[in-house]
GROMACS .gro file of C-alpha atoms in nm:
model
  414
    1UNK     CA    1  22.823  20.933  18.702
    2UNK     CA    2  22.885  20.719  19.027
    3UNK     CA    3  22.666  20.467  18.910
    4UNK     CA    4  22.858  20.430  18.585
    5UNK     CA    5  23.117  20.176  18.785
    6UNK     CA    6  22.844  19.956  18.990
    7UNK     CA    7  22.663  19.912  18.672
    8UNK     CA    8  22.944  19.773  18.477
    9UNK     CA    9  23.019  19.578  18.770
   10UNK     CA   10  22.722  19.397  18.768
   11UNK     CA   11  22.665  19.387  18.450
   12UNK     CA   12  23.026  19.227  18.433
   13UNK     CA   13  22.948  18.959  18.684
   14UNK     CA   14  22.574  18.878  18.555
   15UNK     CA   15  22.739  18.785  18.195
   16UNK     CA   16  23.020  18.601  18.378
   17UNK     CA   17  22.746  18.380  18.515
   18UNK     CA   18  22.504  18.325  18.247
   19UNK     CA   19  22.857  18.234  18.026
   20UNK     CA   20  22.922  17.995  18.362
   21UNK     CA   21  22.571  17.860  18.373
   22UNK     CA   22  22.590  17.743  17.926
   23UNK     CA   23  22.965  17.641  17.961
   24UNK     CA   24  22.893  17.425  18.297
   25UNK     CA   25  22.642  17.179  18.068
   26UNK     CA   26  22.888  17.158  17.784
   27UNK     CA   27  23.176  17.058  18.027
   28UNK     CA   28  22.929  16.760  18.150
   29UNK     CA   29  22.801  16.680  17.819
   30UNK     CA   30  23.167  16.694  17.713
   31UNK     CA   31  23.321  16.462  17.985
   32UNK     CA   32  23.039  16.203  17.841
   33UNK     CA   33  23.281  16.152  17.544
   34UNK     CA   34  23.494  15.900  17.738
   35UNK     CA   35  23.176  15.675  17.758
   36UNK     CA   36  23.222  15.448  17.416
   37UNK     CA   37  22.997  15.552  17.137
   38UNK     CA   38  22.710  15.283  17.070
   39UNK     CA   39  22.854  14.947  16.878
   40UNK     CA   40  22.580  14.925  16.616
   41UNK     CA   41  22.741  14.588  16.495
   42UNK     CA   42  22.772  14.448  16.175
   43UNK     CA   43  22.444  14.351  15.933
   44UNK     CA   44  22.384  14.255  15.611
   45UNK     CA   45  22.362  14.493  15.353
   46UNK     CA   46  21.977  14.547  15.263
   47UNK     CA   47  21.883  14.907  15.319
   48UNK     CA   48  21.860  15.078  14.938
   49UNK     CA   49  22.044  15.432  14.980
   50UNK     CA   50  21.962  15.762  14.770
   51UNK     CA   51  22.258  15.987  14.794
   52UNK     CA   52  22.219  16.348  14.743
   53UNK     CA   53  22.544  16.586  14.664
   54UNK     CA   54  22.408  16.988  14.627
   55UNK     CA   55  22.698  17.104  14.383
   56UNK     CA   56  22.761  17.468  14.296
   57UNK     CA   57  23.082  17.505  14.024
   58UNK     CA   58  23.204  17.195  14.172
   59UNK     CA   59  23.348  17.048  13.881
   60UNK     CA   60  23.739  17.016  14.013
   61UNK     CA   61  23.636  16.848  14.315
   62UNK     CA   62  23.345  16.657  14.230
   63UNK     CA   63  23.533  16.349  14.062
   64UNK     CA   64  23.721  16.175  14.390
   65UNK     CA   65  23.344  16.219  14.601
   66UNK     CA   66  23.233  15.994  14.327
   67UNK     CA   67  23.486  15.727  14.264
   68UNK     CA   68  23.532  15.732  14.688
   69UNK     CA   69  23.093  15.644  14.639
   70UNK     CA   70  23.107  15.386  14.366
   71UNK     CA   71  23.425  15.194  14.550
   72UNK     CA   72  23.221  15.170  14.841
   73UNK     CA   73  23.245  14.813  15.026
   74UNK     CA   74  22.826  14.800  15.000
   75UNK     CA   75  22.649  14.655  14.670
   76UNK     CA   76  22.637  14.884  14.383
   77UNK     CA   77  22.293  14.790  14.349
   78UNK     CA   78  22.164  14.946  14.672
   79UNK     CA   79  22.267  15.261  14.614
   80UNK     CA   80  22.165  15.556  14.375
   81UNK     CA   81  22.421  15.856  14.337
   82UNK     CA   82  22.260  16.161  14.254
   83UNK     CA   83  22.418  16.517  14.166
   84UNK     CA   84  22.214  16.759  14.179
   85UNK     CA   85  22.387  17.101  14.034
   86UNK     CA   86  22.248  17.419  14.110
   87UNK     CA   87  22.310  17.782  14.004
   88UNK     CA   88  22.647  17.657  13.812
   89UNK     CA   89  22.893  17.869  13.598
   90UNK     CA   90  23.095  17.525  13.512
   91UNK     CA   91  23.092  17.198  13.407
   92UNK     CA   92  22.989  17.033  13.746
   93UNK     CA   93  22.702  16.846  13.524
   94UNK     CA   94  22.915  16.698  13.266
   95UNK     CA   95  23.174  16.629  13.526
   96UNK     CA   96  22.920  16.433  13.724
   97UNK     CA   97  22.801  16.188  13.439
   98UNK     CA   98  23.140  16.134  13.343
   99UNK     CA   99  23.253  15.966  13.670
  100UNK     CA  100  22.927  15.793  13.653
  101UNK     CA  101  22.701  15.962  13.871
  102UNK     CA  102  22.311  16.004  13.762
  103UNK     CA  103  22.244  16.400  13.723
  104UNK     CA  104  21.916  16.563  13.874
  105UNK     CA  105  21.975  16.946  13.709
  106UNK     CA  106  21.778  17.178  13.992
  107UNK     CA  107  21.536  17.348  13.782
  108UNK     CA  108  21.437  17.622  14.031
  109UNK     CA  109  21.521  17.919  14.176
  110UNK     CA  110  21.710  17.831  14.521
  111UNK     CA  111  21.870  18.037  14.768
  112UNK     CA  112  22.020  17.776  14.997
  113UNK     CA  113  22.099  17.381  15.000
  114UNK     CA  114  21.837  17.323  15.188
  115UNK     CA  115  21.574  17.388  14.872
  116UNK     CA  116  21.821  17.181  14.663
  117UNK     CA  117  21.785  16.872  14.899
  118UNK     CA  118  21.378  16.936  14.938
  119UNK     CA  119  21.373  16.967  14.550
  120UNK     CA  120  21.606  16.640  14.500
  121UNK     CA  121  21.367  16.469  14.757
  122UNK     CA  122  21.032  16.545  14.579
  123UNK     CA  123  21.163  16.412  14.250
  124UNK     CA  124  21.275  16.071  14.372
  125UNK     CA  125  21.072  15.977  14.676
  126UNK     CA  126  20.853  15.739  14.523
  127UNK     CA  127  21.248  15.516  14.394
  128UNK     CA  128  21.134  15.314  14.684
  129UNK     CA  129  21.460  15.422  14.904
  130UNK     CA  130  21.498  15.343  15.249
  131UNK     CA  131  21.704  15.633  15.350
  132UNK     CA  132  21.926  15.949  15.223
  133UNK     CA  133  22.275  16.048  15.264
  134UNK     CA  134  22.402  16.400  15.181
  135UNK     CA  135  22.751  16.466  15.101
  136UNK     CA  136  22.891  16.809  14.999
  137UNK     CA  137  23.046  16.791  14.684
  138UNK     CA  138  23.417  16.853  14.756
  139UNK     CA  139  23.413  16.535  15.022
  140UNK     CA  140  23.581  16.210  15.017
  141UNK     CA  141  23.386  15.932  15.180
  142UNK     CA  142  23.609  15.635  15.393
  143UNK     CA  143  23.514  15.272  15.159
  144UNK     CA  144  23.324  15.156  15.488
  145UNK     CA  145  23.077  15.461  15.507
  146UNK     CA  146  22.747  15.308  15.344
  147UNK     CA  147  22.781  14.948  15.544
  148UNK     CA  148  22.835  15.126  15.867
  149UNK     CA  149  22.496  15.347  15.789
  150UNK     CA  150  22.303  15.050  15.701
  151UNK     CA  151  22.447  14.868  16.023
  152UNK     CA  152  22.329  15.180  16.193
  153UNK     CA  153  21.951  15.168  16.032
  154UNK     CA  154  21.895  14.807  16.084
  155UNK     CA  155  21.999  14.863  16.474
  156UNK     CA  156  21.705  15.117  16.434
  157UNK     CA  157  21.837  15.460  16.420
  158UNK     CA  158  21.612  15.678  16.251
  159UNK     CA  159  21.938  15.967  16.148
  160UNK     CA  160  22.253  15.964  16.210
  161UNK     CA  161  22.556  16.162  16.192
  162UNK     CA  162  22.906  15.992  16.092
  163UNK     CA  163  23.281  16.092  16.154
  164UNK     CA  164  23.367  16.446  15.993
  165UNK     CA  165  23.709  16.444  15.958
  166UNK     CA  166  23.963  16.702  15.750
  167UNK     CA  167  24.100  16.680  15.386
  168UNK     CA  168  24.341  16.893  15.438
  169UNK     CA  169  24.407  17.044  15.826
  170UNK     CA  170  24.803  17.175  15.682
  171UNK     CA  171  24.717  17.352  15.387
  172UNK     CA  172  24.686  17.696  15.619
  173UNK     CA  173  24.618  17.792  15.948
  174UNK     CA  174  24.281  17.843  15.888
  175UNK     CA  175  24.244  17.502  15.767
  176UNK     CA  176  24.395  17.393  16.093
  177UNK     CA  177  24.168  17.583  16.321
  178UNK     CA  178  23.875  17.450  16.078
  179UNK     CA  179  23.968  17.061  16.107
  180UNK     CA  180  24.015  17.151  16.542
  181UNK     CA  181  23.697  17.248  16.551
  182UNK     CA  182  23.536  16.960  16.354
  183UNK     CA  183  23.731  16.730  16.572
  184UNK     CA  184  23.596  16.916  16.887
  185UNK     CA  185  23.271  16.862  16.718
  186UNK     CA  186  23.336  16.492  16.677
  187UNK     CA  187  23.452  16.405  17.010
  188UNK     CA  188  23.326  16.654  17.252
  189UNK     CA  189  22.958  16.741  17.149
  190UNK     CA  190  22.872  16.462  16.940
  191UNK     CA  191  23.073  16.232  17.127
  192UNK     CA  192  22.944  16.376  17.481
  193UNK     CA  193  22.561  16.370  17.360
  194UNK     CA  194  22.634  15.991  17.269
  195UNK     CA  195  22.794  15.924  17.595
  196UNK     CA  196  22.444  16.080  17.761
  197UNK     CA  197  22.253  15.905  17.542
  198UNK     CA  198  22.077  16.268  17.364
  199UNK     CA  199  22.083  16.351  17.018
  200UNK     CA  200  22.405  16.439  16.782
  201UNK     CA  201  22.350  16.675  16.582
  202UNK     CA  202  22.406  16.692  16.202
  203UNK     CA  203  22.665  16.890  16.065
  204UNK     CA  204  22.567  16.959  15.680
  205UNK     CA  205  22.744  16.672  15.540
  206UNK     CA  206  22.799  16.296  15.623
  207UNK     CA  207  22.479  16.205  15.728
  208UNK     CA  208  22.161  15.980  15.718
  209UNK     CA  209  21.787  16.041  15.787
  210UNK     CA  210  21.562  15.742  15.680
  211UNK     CA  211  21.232  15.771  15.482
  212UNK     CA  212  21.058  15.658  15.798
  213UNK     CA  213  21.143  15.936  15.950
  214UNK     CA  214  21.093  16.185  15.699
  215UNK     CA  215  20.725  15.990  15.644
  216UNK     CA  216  20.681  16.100  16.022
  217UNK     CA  217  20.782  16.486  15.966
  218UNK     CA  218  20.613  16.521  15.679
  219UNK     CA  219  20.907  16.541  15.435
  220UNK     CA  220  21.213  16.727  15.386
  221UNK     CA  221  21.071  17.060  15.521
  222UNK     CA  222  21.379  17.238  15.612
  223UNK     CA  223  21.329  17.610  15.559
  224UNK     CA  224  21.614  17.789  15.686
  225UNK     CA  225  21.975  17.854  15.589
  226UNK     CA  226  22.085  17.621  15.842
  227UNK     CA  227  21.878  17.269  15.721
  228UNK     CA  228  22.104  17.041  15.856
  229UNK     CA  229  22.040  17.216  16.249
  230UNK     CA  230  21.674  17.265  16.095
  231UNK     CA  231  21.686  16.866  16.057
  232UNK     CA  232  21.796  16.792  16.410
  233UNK     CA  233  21.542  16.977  16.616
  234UNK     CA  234  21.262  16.855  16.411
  235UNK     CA  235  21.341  16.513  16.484
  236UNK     CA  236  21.437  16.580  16.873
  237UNK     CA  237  21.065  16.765  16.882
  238UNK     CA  238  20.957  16.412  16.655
  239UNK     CA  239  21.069  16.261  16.973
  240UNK     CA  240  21.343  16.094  16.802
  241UNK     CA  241  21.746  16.129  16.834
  242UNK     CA  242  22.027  16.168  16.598
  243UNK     CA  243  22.272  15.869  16.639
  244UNK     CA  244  22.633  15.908  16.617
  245UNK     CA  245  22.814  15.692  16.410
  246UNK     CA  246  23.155  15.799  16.445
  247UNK     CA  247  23.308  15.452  16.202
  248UNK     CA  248  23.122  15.631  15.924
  249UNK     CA  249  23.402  15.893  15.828
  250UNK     CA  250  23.405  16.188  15.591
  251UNK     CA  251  23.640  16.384  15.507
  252UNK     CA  252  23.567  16.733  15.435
  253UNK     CA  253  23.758  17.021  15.255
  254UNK     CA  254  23.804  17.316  15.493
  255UNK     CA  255  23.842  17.684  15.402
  256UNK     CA  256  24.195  17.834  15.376
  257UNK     CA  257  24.196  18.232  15.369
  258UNK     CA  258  23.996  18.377  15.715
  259UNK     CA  259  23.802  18.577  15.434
  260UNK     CA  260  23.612  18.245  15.338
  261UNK     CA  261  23.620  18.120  15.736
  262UNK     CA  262  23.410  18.409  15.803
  263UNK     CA  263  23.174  18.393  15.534
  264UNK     CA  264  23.109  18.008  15.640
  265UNK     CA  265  23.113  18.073  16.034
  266UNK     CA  266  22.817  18.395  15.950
  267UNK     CA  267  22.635  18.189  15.756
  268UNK     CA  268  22.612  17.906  16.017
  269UNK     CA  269  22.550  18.145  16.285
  270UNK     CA  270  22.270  18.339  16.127
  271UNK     CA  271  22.158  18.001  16.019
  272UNK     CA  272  22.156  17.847  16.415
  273UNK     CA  273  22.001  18.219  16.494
  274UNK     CA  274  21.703  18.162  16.218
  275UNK     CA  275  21.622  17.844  16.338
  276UNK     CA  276  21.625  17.944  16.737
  277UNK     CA  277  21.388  18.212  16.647
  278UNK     CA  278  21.141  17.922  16.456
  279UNK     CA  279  21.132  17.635  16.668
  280UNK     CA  280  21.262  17.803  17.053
  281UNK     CA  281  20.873  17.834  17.098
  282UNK     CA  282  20.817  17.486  16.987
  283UNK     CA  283  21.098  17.319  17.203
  284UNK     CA  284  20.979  17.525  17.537
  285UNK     CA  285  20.616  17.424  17.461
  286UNK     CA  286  20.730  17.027  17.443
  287UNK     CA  287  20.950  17.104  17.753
  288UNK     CA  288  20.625  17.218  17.925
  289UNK     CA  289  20.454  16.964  17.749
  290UNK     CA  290  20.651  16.642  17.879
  291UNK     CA  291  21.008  16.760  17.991
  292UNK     CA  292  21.279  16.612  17.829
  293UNK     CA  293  21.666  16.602  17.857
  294UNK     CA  294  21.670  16.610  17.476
  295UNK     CA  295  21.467  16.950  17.444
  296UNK     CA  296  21.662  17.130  17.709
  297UNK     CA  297  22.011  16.988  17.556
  298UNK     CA  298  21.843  17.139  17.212
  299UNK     CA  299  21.759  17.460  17.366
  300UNK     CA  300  22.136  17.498  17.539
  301UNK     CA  301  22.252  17.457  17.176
  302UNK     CA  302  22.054  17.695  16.973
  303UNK     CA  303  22.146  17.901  17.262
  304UNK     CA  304  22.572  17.947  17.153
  305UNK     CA  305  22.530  18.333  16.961
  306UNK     CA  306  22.344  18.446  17.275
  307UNK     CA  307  22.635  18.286  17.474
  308UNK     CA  308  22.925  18.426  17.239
  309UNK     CA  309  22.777  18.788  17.203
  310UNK     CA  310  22.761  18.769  17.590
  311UNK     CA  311  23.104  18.685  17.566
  312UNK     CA  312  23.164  18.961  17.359
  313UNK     CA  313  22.961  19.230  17.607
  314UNK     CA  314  23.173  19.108  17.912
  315UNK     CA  315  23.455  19.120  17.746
  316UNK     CA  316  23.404  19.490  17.736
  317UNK     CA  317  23.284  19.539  18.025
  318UNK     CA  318  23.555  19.347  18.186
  319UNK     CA  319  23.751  19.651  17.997
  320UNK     CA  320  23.518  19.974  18.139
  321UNK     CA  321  23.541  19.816  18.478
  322UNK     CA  322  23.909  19.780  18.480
  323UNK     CA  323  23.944  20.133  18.363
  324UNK     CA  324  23.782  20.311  18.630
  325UNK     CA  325  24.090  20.202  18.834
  326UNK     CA  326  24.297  20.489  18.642
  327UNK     CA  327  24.351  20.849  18.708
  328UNK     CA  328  24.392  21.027  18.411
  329UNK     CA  329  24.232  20.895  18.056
  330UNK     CA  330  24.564  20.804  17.956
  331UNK     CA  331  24.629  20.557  18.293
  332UNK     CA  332  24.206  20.441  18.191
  333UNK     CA  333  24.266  20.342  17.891
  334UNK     CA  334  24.549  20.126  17.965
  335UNK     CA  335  24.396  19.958  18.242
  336UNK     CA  336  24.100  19.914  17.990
  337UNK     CA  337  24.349  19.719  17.696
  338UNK     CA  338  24.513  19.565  18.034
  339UNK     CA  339  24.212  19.394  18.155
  340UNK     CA  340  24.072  19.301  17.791
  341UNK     CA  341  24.422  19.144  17.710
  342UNK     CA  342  24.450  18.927  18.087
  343UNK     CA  343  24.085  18.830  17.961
  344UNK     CA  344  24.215  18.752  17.611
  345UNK     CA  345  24.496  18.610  17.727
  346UNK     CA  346  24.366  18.364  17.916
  347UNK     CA  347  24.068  18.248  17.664
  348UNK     CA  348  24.331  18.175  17.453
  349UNK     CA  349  24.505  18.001  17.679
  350UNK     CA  350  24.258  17.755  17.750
  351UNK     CA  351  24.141  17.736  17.350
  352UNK     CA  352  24.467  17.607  17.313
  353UNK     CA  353  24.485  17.317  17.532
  354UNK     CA  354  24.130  17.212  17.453
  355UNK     CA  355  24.274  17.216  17.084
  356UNK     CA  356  24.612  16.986  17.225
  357UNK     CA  357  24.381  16.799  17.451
  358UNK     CA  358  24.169  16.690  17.126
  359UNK     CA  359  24.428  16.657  16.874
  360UNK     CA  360  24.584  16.419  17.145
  361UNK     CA  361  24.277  16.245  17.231
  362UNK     CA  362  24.183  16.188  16.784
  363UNK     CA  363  24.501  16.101  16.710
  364UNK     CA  364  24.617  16.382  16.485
  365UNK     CA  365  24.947  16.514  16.638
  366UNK     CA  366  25.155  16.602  16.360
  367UNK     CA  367  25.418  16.922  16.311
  368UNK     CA  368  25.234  17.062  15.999
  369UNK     CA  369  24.941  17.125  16.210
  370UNK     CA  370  25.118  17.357  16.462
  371UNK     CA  371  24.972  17.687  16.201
  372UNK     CA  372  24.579  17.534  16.345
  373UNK     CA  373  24.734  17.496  16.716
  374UNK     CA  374  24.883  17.839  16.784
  375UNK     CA  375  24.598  18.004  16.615
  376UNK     CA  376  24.263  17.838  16.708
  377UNK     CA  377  24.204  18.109  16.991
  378UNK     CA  378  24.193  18.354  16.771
  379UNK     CA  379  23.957  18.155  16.518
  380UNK     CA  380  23.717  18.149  16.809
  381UNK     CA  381  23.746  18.481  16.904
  382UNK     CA  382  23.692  18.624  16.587
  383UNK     CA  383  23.331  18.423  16.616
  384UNK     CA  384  23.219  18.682  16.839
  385UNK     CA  385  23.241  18.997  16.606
  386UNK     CA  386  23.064  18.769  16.362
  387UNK     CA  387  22.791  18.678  16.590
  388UNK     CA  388  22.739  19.029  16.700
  389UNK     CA  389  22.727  19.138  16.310
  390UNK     CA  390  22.503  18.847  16.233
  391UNK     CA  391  22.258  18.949  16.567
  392UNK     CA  392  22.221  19.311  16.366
  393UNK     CA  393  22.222  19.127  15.992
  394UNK     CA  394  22.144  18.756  15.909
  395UNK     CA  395  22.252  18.635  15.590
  396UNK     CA  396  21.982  18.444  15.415
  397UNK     CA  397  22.133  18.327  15.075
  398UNK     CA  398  22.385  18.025  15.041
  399UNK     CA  399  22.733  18.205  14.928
  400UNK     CA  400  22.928  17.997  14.695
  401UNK     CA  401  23.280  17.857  14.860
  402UNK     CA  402  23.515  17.753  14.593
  403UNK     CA  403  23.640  17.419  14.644
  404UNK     CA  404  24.002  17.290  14.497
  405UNK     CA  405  24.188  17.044  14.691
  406UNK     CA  406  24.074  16.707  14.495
  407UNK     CA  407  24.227  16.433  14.654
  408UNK     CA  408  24.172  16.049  14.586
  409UNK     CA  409  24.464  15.854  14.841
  410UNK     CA  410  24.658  15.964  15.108
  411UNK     CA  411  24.381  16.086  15.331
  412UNK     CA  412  24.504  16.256  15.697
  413UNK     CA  413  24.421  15.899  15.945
  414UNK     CA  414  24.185  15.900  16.239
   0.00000   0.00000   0.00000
């Protein structure tokens, strides 16, 4: 057994360095967020919009998206809004037409939003639009949204992502952690890819891709559970970026119980793990191809379970090295908590002043959200049981999150 404590050793330091290695690129990519996001100016409204919402018993929250889409400051008459409900229990349909939206009902089976948009897409392609937006049904969109996309488009960006900000970051502290990490999003990786001039990525909701682009991928193809990831690397490997348009806000409804934070965060990780094991092959083979900053940046990404269930392995490791400092089993295993907890301890440490450094840096200091604050260490580091689980079991069918908070005024500022 006197092996047992050089191989835990190294096995300790090897994940320390491949978690190194990832984190070093995200620092740099990171630090990029002080350079100024791209000034697409201001041009004249022409580009004709379709807007997609995917709604699923949505009917309590559909009703401020809407009237936040028809008060848009953009012509009414170059823009379509289309609901599309799917797999509903409720009155999303009626609800829809009533606040004046048109109503696509999804007459096939689907088992994610991803089918939902490819369906919407088929049936109106030939409306001569010149791009799509998706929102999620339980959004509210800033007035300026649509005339910053169409500045965006005529600058000559192909997709975009906009500003994803938080409907309600006090309701709970899971809320809180939720509308952190959206604004880490925001700033730090869409922000930092911006500053290096790579590609955001798209985050579900909020976004644009144009019908040139789709012409050059063939169509909304997206296959996975995770379309809106699926979306970005197809058009980094179409040799195109995803702009970030951070003027163009959202603001999104965020989950309050932990039970609905973990269904969302294993959904989007087996969703990022499906589509690392579809296009990894594809991105290394353009990488060989013609090496690009672009592909690698996309590989680091789909890369984030591998790095958390590392985190999670040297984590315990960290634990059965420490213990082999004790004499008894009793003096073991509290060396073994000891070092897991110093480990812990200091994650959470610096989880928490990313989370103060970003709430400084987006403006959202406020006393309700101190629930988010003191907790957001432990919404990351309940990510890594979740990855591991999601490594042994993907899910592969959209679960239904029910949405409630409808709110028309009084939205949290930037």
């Amino acid at each position: 057994m006197d092996w047992l404590f050089p191989a835990a050793l190294a096995l300790t330091g090897t994940m320390g360095v491949l978690m190194s290695l990832w984190g070093m690129w995200y620092l740099v990519s990171g630090i990029a967020c002080i350079k100024k996001p791209l000034d697409y100016g201001v041009h004249p409204a022409q580009t004709r919009f379709a807007i997609l919402i995917a709604a699923r018993n949505e009917e309590l929250v559909i009703g401020p998206l809407i009237n936040s889409l028809l008060t848009q400051n953009y012509p009414e008459q170059l823009y379509d809004i289309w609901v599309i409900p799917n797999n509903c229990t409720d009155n999303t349909a009626l609800a829809a037409q009533n606040f004046g939206a048109n109503v696509l009902e999804c007459t096939v089976p689907v088992k994610s939003k991803g089918e939902v948009l490819r369906f919407a897409y088929n049936h109106l392609r030939g409306r001569g639009y010149d791009a799509w937006l998706v929102f999620d049904a339980d959004n509210v969109v800033d007035s300026r949204f649509l005339a910053e996309m169409n500045s965006a488009r005529l600058a000559g960006v192909q997709a975009a992502q906009g500003y994803r900000d938080s409907k309600n970051p006090y309701d709970s502290a899971v809320s809180g952690c939720s509308s952190i990490y959206y604004w880490m999003m925001d700033r730090f990786h869409n922000g930092g890819k911006a500053g290096l001039g790579l590609s955001a990525m798209i985050g579900g909701t909020g976004f644009m891709v144009t019908q040139r682009l789709l012409d050059k991928l063939g169509g909304w193809c997206t296959e996975t559970i995770s379309e809106d990831l699926e979306i970005t690397v197809q058009t980094v490997l179409a040799g195109e970026r995803v702009a970030y348009v951070p003027k163009a806000i959202t603001y999104d409804e965020q989950p309050l119980t932990w039970e609905q934070s973990i269904k969302q965060r294993r959904r989007w990780t087996s969703g990022t793990l499906q589509v690392a094991q579809t296009y990894m092959t594809a991105l290394g083979a353009a990488h060989l191809k013609r090496p690009r900053l672009a592909l690698f940046d996309f590989e680091v990404t789909l890369l984030l379970p591998a790095y958390q269930l590392s985190a999670l392995v040297g984590l315990i490791c960290t634990a059965f090295t420490a213990s082999f400092g004790g004499k008894t089993l009793f003096q073991a295993l509290i060396l073994g908590l000891a070092g897991a907890c110093g480990n812990i301890a200091w994650a959470a440490l610096t989880a928490t002043i990313a989370a103060g450094i970003v709430i400084t840096m987006e403006g959202k200091w406020n006393r309700r959200l101190w629930k988010g604050l003191s907790t957001y260490w432990l919404f990351l580091l309940t990510w890594l049981p979740i990855t591991a689980v999601s490594f042994w079991k993907k899910t592969t069918v959209w679960e239904e999150i029910r949405h409630t908070r409808a709110m028309t005024a009084q939205l949290p500022g930037r």
